[in-house]
Structures are given as structure tokens and as C-alpha cells.
JSON list of C-alpha atoms and ligand atoms in Angstrom, two decimals:
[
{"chain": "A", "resi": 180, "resn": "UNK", "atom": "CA", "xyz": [-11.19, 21.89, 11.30]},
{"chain": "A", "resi": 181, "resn": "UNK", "atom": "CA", "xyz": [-10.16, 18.16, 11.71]},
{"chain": "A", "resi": 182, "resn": "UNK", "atom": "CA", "xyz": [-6.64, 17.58, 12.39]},
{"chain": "A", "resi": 183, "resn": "UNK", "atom": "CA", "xyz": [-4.46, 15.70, 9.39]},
{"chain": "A", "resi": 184, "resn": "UNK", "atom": "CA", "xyz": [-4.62, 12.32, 8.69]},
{"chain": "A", "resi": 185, "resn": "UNK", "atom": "CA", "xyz": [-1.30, 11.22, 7.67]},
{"chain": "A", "resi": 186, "resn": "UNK", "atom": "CA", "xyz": [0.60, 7.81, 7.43]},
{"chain": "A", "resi": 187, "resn": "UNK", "atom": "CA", "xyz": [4.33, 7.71, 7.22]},
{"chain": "A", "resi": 188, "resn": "UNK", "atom": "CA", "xyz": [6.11, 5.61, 5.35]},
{"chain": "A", "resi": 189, "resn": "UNK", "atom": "CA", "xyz": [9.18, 3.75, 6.04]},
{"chain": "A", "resi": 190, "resn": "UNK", "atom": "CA", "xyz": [12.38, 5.04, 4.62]},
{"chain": "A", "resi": 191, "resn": "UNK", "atom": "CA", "xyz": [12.77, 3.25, 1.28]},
{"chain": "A", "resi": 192, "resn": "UNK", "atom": "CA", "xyz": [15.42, 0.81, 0.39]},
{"chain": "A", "resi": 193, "resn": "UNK", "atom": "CA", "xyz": [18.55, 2.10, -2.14]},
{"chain": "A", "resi": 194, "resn": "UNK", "atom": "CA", "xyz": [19.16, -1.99, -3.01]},
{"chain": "A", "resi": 195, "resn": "UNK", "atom": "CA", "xyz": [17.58, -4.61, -3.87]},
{"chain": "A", "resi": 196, "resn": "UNK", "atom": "CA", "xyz": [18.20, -8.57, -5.03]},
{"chain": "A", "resi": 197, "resn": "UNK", "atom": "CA", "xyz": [17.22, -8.68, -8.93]},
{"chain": "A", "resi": 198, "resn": "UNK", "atom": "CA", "xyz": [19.50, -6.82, -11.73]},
{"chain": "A", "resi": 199, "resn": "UNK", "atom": "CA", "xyz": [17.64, -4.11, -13.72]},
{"chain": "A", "resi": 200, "resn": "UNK", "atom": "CA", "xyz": [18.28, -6.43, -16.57]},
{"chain": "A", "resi": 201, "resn": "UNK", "atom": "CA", "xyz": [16.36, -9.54, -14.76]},
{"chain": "A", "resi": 202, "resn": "UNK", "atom": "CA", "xyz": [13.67, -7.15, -13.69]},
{"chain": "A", "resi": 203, "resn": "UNK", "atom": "CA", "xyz": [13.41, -5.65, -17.32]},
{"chain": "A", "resi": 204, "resn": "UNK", "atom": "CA", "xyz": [12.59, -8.87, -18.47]},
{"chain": "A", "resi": 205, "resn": "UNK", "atom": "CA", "xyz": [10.42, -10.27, -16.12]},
{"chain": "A", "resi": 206, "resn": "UNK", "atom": "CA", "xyz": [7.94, -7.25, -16.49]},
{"chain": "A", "resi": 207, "resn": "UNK", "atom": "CA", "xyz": [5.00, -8.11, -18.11]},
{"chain": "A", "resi": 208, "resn": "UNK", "atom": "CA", "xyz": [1.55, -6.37, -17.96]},
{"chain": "A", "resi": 209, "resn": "UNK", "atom": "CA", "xyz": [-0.84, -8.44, -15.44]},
{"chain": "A", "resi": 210, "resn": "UNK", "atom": "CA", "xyz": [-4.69, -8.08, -14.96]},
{"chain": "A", "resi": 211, "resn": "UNK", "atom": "CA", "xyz": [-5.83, -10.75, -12.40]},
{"chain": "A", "resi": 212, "resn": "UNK", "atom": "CA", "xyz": [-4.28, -10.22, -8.93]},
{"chain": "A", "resi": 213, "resn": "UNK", "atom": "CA", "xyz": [-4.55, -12.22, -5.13]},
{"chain": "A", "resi": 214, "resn": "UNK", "atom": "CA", "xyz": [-6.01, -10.12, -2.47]},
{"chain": "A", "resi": 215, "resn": "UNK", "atom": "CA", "xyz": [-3.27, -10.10, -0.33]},
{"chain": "A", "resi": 216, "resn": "UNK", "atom": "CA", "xyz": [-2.40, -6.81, 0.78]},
{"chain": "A", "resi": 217, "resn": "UNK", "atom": "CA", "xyz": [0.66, -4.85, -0.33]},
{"chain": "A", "resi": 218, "resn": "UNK", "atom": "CA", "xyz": [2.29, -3.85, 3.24]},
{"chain": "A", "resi": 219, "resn": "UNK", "atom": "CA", "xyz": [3.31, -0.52, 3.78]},
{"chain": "A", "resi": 220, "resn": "UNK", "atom": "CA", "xyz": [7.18, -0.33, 3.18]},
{"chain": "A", "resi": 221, "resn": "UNK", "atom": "CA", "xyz": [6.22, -1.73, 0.04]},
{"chain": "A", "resi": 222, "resn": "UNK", "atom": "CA", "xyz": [3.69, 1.06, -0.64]},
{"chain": "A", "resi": 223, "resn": "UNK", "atom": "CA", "xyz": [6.53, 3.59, -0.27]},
{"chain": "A", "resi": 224, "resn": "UNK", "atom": "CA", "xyz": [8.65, 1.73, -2.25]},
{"chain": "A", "resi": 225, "resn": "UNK", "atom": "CA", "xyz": [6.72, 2.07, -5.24]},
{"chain": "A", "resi": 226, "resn": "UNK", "atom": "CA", "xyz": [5.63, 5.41, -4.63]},
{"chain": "A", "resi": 227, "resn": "UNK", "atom": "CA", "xyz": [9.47, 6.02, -4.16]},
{"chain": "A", "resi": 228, "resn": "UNK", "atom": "CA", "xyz": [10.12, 4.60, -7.12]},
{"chain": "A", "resi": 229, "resn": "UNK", "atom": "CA", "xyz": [8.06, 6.71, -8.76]},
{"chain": "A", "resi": 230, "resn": "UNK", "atom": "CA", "xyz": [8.36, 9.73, -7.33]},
{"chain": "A", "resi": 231, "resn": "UNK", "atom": "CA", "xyz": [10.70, 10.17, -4.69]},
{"chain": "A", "resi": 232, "resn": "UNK", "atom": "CA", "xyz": [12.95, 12.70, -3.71]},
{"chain": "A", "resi": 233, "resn": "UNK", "atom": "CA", "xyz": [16.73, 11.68, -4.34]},
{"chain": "A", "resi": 234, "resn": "UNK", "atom": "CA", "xyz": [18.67, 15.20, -3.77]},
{"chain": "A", "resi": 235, "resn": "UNK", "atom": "CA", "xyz": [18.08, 18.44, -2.85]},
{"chain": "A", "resi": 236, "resn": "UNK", "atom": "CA", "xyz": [15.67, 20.85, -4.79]},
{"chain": "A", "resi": 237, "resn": "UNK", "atom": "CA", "xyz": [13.39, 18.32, -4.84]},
{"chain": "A", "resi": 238, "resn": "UNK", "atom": "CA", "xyz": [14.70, 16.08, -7.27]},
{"chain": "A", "resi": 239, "resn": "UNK", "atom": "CA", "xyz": [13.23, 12.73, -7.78]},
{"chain": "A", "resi": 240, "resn": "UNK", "atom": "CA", "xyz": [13.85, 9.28, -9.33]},
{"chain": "A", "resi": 241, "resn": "UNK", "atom": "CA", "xyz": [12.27, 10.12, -12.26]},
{"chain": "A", "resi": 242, "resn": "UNK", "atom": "CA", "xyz": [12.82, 13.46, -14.66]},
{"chain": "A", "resi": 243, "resn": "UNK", "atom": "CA", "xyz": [10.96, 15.78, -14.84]},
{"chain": "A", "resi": 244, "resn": "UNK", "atom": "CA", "xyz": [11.04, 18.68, -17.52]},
{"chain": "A", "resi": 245, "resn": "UNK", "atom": "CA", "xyz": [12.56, 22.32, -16.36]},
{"chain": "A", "resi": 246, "resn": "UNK", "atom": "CA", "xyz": [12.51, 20.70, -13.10]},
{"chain": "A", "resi": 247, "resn": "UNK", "atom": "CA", "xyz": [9.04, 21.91, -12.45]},
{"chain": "A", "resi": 248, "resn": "UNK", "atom": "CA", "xyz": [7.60, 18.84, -10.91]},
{"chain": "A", "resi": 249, "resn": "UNK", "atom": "CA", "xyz": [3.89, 18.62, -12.72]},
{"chain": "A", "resi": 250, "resn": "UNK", "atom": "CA", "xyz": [2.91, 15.65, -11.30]},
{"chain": "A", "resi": 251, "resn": "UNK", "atom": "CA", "xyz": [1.15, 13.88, -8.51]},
{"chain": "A", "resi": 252, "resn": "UNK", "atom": "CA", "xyz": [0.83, 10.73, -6.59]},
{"chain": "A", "resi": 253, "resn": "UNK", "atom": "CA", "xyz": [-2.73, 9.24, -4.91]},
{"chain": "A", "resi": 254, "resn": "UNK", "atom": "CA", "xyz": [-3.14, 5.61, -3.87]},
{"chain": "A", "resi": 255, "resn": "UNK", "atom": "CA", "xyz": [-6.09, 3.97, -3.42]},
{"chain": "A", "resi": 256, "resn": "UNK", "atom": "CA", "xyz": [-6.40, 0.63, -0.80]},
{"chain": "A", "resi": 257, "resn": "UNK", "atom": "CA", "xyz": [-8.88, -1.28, 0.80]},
{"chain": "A", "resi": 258, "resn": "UNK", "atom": "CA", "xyz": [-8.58, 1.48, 3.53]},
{"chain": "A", "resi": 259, "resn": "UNK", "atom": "CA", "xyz": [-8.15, 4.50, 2.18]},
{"chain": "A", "resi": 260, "resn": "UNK", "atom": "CA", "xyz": [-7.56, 7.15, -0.97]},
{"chain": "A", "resi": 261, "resn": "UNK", "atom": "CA", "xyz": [-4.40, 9.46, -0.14]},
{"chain": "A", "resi": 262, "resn": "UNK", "atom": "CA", "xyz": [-2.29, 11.54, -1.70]},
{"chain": "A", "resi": 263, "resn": "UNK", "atom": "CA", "xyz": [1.76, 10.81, -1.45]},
{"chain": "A", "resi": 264, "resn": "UNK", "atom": "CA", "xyz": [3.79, 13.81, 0.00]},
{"chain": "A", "resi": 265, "resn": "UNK", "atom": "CA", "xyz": [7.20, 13.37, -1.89]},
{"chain": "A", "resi": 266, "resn": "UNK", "atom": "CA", "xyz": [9.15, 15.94, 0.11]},
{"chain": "A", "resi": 267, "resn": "UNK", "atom": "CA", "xyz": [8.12, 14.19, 3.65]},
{"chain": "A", "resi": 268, "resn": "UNK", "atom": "CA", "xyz": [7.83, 10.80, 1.86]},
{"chain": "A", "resi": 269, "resn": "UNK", "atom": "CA", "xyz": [3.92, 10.25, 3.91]},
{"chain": "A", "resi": 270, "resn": "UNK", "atom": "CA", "xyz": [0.47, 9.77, 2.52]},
{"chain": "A", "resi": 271, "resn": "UNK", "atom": "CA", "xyz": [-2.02, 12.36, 3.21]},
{"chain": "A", "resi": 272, "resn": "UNK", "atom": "CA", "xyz": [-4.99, 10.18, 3.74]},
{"chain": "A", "resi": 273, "resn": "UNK", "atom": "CA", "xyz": [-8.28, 12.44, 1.59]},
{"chain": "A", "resi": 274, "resn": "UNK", "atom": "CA", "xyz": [-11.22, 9.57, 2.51]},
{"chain": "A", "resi": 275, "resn": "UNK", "atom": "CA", "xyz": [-11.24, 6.59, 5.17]},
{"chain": "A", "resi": 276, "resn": "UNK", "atom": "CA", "xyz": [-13.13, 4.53, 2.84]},
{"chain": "A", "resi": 277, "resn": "UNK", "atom": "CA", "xyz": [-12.47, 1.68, -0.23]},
{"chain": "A", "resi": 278, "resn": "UNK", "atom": "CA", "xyz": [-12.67, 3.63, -3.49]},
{"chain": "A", "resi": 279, "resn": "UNK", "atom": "CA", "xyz": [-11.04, 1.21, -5.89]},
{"chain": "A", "resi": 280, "resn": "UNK", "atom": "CA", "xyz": [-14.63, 0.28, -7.19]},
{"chain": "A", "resi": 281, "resn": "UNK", "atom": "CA", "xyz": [-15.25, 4.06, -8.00]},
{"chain": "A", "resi": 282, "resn": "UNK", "atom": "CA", "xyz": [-12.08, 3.83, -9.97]},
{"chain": "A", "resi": 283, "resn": "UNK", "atom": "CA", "xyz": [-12.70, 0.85, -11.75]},
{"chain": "A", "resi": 284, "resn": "UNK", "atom": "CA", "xyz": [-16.15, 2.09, -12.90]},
{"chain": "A", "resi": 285, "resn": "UNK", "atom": "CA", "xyz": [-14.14, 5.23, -14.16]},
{"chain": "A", "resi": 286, "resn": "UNK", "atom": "CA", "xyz": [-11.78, 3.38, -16.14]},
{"chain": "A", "resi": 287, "resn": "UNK", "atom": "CA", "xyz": [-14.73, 1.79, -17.80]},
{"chain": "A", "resi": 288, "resn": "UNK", "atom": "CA", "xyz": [-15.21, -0.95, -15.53]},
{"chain": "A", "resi": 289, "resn": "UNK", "atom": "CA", "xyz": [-11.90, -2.55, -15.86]},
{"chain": "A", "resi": 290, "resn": "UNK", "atom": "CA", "xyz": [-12.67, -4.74, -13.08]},
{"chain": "A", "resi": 291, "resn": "UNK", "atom": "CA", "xyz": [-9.09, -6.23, -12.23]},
{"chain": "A", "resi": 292, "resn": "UNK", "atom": "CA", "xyz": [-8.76, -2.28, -11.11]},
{"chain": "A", "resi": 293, "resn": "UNK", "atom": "CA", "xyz": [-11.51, -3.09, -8.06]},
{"chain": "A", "resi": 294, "resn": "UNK", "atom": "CA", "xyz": [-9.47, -6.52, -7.75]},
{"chain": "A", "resi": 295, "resn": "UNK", "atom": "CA", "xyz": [-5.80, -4.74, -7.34]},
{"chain": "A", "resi": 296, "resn": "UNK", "atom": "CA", "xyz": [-4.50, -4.21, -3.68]},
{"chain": "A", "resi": 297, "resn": "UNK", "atom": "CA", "xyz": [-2.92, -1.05, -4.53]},
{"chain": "A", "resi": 298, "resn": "UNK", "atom": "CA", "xyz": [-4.13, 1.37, -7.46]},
{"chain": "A", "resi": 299, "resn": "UNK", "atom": "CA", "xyz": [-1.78, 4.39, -8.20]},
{"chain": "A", "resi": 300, "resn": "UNK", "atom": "CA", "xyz": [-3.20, 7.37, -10.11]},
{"chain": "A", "resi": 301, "resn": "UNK", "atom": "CA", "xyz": [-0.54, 9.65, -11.27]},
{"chain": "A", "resi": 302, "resn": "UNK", "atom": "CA", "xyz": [-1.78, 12.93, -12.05]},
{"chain": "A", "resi": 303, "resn": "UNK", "atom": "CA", "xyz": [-0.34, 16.40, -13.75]},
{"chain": "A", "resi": 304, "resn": "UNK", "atom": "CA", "xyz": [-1.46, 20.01, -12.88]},
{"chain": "A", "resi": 305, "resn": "UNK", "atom": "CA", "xyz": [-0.47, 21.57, -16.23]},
{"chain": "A", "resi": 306, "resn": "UNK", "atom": "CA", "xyz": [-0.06, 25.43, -14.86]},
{"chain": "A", "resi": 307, "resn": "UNK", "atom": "CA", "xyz": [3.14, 24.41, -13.18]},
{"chain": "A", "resi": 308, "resn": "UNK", "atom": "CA", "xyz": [4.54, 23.85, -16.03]},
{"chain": "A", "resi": 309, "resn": "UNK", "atom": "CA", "xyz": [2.46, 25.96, -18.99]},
{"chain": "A", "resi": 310, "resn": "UNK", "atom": "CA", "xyz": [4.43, 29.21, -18.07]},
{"chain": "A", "resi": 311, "resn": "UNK", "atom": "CA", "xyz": [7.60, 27.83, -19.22]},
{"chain": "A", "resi": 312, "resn": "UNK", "atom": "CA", "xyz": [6.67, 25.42, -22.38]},
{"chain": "A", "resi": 313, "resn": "UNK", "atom": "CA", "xyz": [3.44, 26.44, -23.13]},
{"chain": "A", "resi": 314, "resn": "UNK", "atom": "CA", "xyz": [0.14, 24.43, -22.88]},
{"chain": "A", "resi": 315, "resn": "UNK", "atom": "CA", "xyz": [0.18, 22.37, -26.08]},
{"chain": "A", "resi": 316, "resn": "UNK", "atom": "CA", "xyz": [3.54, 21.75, -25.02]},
{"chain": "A", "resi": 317, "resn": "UNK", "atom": "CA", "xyz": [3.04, 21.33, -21.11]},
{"chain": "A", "resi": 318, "resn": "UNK", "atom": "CA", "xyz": [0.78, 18.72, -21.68]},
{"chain": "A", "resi": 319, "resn": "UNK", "atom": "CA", "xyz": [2.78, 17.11, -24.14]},
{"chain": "A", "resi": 320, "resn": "UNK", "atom": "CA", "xyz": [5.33, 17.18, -21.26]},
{"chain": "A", "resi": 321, "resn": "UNK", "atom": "CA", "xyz": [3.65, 15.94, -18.44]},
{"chain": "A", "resi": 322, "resn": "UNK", "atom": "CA", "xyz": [2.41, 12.97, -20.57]},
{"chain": "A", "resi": 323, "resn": "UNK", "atom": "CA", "xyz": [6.16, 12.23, -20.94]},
{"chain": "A", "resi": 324, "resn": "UNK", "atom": "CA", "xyz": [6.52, 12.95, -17.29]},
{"chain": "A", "resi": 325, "resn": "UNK", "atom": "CA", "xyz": [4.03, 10.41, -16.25]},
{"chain": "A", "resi": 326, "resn": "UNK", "atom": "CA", "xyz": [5.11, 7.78, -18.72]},
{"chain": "A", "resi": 327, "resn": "UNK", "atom": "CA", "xyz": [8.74, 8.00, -16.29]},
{"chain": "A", "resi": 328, "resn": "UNK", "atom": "CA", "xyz": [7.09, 8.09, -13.45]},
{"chain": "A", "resi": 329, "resn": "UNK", "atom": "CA", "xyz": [4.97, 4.86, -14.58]},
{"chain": "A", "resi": 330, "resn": "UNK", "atom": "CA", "xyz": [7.85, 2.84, -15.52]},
{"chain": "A", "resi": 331, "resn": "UNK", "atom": "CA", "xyz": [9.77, 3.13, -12.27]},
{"chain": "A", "resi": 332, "resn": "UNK", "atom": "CA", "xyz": [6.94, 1.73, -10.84]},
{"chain": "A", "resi": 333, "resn": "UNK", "atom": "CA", "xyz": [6.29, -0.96, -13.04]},
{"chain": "A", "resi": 334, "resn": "UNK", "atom": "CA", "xyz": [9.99, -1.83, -12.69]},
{"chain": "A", "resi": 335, "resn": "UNK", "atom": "CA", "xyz": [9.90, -1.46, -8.90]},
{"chain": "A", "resi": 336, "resn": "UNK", "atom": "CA", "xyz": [6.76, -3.99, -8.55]},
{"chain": "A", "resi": 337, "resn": "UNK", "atom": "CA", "xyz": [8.69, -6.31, -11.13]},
{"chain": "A", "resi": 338, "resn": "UNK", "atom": "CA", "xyz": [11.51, -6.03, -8.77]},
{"chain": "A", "resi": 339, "resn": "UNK", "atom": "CA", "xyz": [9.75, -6.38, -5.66]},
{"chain": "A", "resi": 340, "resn": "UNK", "atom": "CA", "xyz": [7.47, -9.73, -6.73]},
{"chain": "A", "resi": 341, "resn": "UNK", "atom": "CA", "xyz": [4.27, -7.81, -8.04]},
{"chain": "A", "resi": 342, "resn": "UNK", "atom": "CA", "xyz": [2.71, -7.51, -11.10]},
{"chain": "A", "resi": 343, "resn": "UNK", "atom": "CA", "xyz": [0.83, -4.16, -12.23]},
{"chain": "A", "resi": 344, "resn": "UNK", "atom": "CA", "xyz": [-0.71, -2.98, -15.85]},
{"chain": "A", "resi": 345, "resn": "UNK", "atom": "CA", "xyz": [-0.33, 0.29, -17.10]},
{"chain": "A", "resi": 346, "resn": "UNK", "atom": "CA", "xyz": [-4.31, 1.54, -17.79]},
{"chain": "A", "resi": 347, "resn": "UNK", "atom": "CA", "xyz": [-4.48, 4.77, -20.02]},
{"chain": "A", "resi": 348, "resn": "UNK", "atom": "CA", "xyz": [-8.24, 4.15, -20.81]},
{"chain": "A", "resi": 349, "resn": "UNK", "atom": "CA", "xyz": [-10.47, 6.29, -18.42]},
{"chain": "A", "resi": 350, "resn": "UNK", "atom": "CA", "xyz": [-13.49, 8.92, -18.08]},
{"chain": "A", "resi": 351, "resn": "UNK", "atom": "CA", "xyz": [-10.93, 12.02, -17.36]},
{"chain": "A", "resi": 352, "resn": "UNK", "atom": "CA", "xyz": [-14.44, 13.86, -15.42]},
{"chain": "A", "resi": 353, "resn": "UNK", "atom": "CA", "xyz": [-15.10, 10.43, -13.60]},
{"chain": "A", "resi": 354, "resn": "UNK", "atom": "CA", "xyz": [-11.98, 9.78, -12.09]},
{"chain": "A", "resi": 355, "resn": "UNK", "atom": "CA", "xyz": [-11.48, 13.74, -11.25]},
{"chain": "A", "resi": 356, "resn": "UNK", "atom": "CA", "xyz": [-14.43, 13.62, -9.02]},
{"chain": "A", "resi": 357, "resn": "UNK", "atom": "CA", "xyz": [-13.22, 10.42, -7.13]},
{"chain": "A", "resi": 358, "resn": "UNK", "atom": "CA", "xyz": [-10.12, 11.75, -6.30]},
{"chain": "A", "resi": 359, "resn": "UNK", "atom": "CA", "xyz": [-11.44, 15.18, -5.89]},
{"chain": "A", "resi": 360, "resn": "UNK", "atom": "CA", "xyz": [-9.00, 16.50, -8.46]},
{"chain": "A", "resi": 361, "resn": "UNK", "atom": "CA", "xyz": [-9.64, 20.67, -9.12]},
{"chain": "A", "resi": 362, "resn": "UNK", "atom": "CA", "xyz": [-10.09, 22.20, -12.51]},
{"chain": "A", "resi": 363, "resn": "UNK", "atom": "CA", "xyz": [-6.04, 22.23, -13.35]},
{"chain": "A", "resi": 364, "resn": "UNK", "atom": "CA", "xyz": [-5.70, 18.87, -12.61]},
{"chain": "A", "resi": 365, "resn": "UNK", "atom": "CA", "xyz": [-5.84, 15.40, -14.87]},
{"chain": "A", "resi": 366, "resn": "UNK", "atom": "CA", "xyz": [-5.15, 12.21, -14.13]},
{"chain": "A", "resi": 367, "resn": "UNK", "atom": "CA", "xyz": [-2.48, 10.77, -16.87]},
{"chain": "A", "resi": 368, "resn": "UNK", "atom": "CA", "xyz": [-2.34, 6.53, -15.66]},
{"chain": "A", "resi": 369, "resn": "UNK", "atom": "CA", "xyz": [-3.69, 4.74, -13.06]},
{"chain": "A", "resi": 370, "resn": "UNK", "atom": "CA", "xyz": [-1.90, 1.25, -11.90]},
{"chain": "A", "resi": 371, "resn": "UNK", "atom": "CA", "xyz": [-3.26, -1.15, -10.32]},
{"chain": "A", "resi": 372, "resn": "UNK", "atom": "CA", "xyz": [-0.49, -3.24, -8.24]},
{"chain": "A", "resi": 373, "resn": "UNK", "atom": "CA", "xyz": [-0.49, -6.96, -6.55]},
{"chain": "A", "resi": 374, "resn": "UNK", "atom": "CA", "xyz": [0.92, -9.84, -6.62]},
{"chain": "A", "resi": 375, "resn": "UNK", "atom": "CA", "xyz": [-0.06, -11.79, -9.77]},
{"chain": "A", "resi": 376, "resn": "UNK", "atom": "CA", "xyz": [-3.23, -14.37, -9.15]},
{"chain": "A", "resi": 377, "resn": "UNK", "atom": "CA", "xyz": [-2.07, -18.02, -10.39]},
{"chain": "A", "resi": 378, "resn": "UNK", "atom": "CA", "xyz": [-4.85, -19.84, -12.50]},
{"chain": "A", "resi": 379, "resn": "UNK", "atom": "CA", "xyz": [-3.72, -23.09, -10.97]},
{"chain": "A", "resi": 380, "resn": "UNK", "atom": "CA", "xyz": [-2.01, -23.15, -7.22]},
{"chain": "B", "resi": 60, "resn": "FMN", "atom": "C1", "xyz": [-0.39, 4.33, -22.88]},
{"chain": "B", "resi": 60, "resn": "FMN", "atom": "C2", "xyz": [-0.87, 2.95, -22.50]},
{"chain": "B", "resi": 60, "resn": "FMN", "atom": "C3", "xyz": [-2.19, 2.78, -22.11]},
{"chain": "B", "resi": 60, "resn": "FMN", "atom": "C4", "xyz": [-2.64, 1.52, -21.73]},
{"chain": "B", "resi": 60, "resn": "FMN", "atom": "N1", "xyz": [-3.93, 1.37, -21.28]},
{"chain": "B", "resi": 60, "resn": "FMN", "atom": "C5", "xyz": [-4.37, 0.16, -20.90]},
{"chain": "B", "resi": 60, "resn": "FMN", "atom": "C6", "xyz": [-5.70, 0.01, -20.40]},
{"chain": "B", "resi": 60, "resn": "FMN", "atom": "O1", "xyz": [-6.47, 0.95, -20.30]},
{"chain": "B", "resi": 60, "resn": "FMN", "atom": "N2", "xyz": [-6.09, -1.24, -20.02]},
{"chain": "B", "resi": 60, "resn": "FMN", "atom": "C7", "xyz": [-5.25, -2.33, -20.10]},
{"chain": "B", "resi": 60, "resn": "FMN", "atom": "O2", "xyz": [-5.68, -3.43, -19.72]},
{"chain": "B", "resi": 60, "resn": "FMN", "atom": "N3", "xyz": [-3.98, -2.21, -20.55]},
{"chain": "B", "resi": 60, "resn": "FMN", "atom": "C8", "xyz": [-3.51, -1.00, -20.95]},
{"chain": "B", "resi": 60, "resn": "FMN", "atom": "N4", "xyz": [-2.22, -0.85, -21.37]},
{"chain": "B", "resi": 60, "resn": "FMN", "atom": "C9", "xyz": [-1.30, -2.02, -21.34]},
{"chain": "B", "resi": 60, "resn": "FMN", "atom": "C10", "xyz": [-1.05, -2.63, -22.73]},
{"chain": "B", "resi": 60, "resn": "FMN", "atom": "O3", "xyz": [-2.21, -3.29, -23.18]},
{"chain": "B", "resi": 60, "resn": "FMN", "atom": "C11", "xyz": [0.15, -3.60, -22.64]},
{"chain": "B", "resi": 60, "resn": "FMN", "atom": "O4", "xyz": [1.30, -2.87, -22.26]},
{"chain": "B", "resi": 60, "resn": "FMN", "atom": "C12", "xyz": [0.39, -4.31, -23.97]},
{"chain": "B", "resi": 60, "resn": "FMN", "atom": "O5", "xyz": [-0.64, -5.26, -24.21]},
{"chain": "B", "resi": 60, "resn": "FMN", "atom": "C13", "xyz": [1.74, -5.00, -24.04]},
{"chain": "B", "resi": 60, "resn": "FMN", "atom": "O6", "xyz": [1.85, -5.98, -23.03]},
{"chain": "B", "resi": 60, "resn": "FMN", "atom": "P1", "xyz": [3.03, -5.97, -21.94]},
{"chain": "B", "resi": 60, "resn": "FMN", "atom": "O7", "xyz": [2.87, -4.71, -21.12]},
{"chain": "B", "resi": 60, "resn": "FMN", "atom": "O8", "xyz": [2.83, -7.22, -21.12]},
{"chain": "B", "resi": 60, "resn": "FMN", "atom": "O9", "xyz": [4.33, -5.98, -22.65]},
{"chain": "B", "resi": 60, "resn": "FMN", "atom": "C14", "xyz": [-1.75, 0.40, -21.76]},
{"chain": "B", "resi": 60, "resn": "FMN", "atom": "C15", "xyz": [-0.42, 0.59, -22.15]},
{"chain": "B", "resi": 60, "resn": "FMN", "atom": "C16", "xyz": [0.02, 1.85, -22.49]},
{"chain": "B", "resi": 60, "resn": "FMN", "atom": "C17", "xyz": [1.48, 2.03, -22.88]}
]
């Protein structure tokens, strides 16, 4: 067995310098991005922002329907593809290697996803949450779920000087297999996350 690769992340920040009025109007979807690495207390951030766990229970920043938690968090860098703990707030690392081309190539070769520093992939496992509402309903749910989820992030790169698209378009099989997602699990967005390339500098 190999022992567990695992990267903590700082603790995330509870202020920041823009309103949520500034940053709600400064968001605006962005496909071209510099290379310039995203450093790793602003990887937590966003995956904070997104998904992190605000009080006890194991409730988050965003809602989540009955409580049930359906979804979860991978990241994909030039380094690695790992999957975001939210109770211990650390990335379980799942390959050593660059996959954002694989996930461009799923998302039908949206190549500013290869480009991207950072690429999120939120995901939902509908079973947690099928006993309860159903699965017509469960799905419906965890769409919702993920749509939350998806905006804190947006907001939180607005707020923190990056620029990120929401990308909805993919091969659901395709993208499975590169993040080695089981039967019971889809991926609902991916976002790709940097800081926004300037045509003229
Ligand atoms: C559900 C959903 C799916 C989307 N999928 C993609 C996508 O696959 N590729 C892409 O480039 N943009 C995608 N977008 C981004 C939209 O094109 C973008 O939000 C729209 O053009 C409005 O621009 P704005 O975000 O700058 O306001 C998606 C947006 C949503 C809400």
C-alpha cells in the first residue's frame, strides 16, 4: 500500500479588500489566462469558497439540500489532480502528473481549459441524496447544488484578482475516466481559474 499523498492548505481568510457589490460587478466570464501559477493559499481559498466547512455538522459556504452534502471537489494543476477534503480543508493528491490536457480534450477541446493554472471539477454522487428526494429530483438538486458551489468560486477568484469561466459543455464518460470518478458519480462544471491574459501588456 503506498502511504497518502496529501497537501494541506493554509487556513483560509474570513476578509477580504473588495465589497461583494464591487466583486459582483467585476465578474465576467474569461477564456485566455497567463501561466502564472495560482499559489496555494489561494487554491484553498477558492476551494473554501466553494466548499468549505463554516460550522459544525459539516456545514459549508454554500447550501446544500437536506444537508446531505452531494458534492465534490478535484483540482487539477500543472502538478497534480487531487481531490479537496472539506472536513480537514487538504487535497488528497489521486496522480503526480499534468492532466489539464485530458480535461480539455473532454470538454471538447476547449483549449483555454489546458491553458488555466487551476481547473476545478465539481462533482455530485447522486445516492447521497436519492433516498431523501428521489433521483429525478436528486439530480435536479445537485445541479442546483453545484450551480452554489460554482458561484462562490467565481466570486472568490473575482475577489481575489482572477478570472475563471463556468464550462457546462463536456463528454460526462471522458471526464469520469480522468478523474477516476465510479459509477455514482458525475461531474456537474469544471472551472478553469487564472489570472486573466492581457492582449496588449
Ligand atoms: C450552465 C452554464 C454552462 C456554460 N458552459 C460553458 C462552456 O462549456 N464553455 C464556455 O466557454 N462557457 C460556458 N459558459 C459561460 C457562458 O458562456 C457565459 O456565462 C455567458 O457567455 C455570459 O457571459 P458572462 O459570464 O461574462 O456574464 C456556461 C455558463 C453556464 C451558466
Amino acid at each position: 500500500m503506498t502511504p497518502t499523498d496529501s497537501i494541506s492548505l493554509p487556513v483560509p481568510r474570513k476578509t477580504g479588500s473588495s465589497s461583494l457589490e464591487e466583486t459582483l460587478s467585476g465578474r465576467r466570464s474569461v477564456r485566455s489566462f497567463s501561466k502564472r501559477p495560482i499559489p496555494i493559499a489561494a487554491v484553498g481559498q477558492l476551494l473554501w469558497a466553494g466548499q468549505g466547512v463554516t460550522a459544525e455538522g459539516g456545514r459549508r459556504t454554500a447550501p446544500s439540500a437536506g444537508g446531505l452534502f452531494g458534492l465534490e471537489t478535484y483540482v487539477a494543476c500543472a502538478e497534480y489532480l487531487a481531490h479537496y477534503l472539506a472536513s480537514s480543508h487538504e487535497l488528497r493528491v489521486l496522480r503526480r502528473e499534468d492532466v489539464r490536457g485530458e480535461l480539455a480534450r473532454a470538454a471538447w477541446s476547449q483549449s483555454f481549459i489546458r491553458q488555466a493554472p487551476l481547473v476545478v471539477a465539481l462533482t455530485g454522487v447522486l445516492k447521497r441524496i436519492a433516498g431523501k428526494y428521489g433521483e429525478e429530483r436528486g439530480a435536479r438538486y445537485l445541479a442546483m447544488e453545484a450551480g452554489h458551489a460554482a458561484q462562490n468560486i467565481l466570486l472568490q477568484a473575482e475577489a481575489l484578482g482572477y478570472a475563471s469561466v463556468p464550462v457546462g459543455a463536456f463528454d460526462d464518460a471522458a471526464l469520469g475516466e480522468v478523474l477516476g470518478l465510479g459509477v455514482e458519480e458525475h461531474t456537474l462544471y469544471l472551472l478553469p481559474i487564472g489570472i486573466a491574459a492581457s492582449s496588449c501588456r
